[in-house]
XYZ file of C-alpha atoms in Angstrom:
84
model
C 120.823 -8.052 -3.251
C 120.519 -7.312 0.451
C 123.069 -6.552 3.176
C 122.345 -5.764 6.803
C 124.405 -5.015 9.907
C 123.535 -6.000 13.440
C 125.539 -4.261 16.179
C 126.267 -6.542 19.115
C 127.799 -3.986 21.537
C 130.914 -5.535 23.132
C 130.463 -8.631 20.934
C 131.188 -6.688 17.739
C 129.094 -6.612 14.609
C 127.310 -9.205 12.473
C 126.987 -8.468 8.752
C 124.700 -10.682 6.696
C 123.017 -10.719 3.340
C 122.217 -12.488 0.141
C 121.071 -12.126 -3.396
C 120.060 -13.706 -6.657
C 122.036 -13.085 -9.831
C 120.866 -14.081 -13.313
C 123.335 -14.209 -16.192
C 122.740 -14.879 -19.887
C 125.456 -16.155 -22.194
C 125.325 -15.894 -25.977
C 127.843 -17.949 -27.913
C 128.634 -19.036 -31.403
C 131.257 -21.250 -32.902
C 132.553 -21.873 -36.403
C 131.163 -25.416 -36.390
C 127.806 -24.869 -34.688
C 124.920 -22.452 -34.605
C 124.523 -19.650 -32.098
C 123.077 -20.600 -28.752
C 122.263 -18.951 -25.455
C 122.012 -20.214 -21.933
C 120.973 -18.719 -18.619
C 122.509 -19.233 -15.207
C 120.959 -18.289 -11.871
C 123.116 -18.079 -8.743
C 121.654 -17.644 -5.270
C 124.054 -16.550 -2.537
C 124.065 -15.855 1.188
C 126.810 -14.673 3.519
C 127.527 -13.844 7.129
C 130.534 -12.073 8.708
C 131.103 -11.676 12.458
C 133.617 -9.004 13.487
C 134.644 -9.429 17.106
C 137.001 -7.150 19.061
C 139.675 -9.110 20.951
C 141.011 -6.903 23.719
C 142.111 -3.442 22.632
C 144.616 -4.520 19.986
C 142.908 -6.903 17.557
C 139.674 -7.492 15.683
C 138.841 -11.054 14.748
C 136.557 -11.674 11.781
C 134.926 -14.975 10.874
C 132.855 -15.298 7.738
C 131.197 -17.717 5.396
C 129.454 -17.592 2.050
C 127.253 -20.063 0.184
C 126.776 -19.917 -3.588
C 124.098 -22.134 -5.133
C 124.352 -22.269 -8.925
C 121.214 -23.623 -10.617
C 121.777 -26.977 -12.383
C 125.275 -27.131 -10.930
C 127.100 -27.268 -7.618
C 126.488 -25.546 -4.316
C 129.722 -24.473 -2.691
C 130.844 -22.824 0.530
C 133.772 -20.515 1.207
C 135.080 -19.504 4.634
C 137.549 -17.037 6.050
C 139.044 -16.023 9.371
C 141.304 -13.016 9.940
C 142.883 -11.144 12.817
C 143.582 -7.464 12.206
C 145.455 -5.075 14.510
C 143.384 -2.048 15.452
C 144.803 1.454 15.270
């Protein structure tokens, strides 16, 4: 997995990254033999943190997960946080 930060001076900070995760499942059932399966998930994300005036930070982010032999899906978020 990788994560990097890019400072943008008055435009805040951009955080980005990605990775590949491999999982193996072993299962057995009363009515069938044991079996195993693998799953590989590739992911990438980006988050932009932007100061809004002196009182708030706005963050906008997105993430993509691509599961092998399955769906690719996206998640998003936006938040405003008061600064101290």
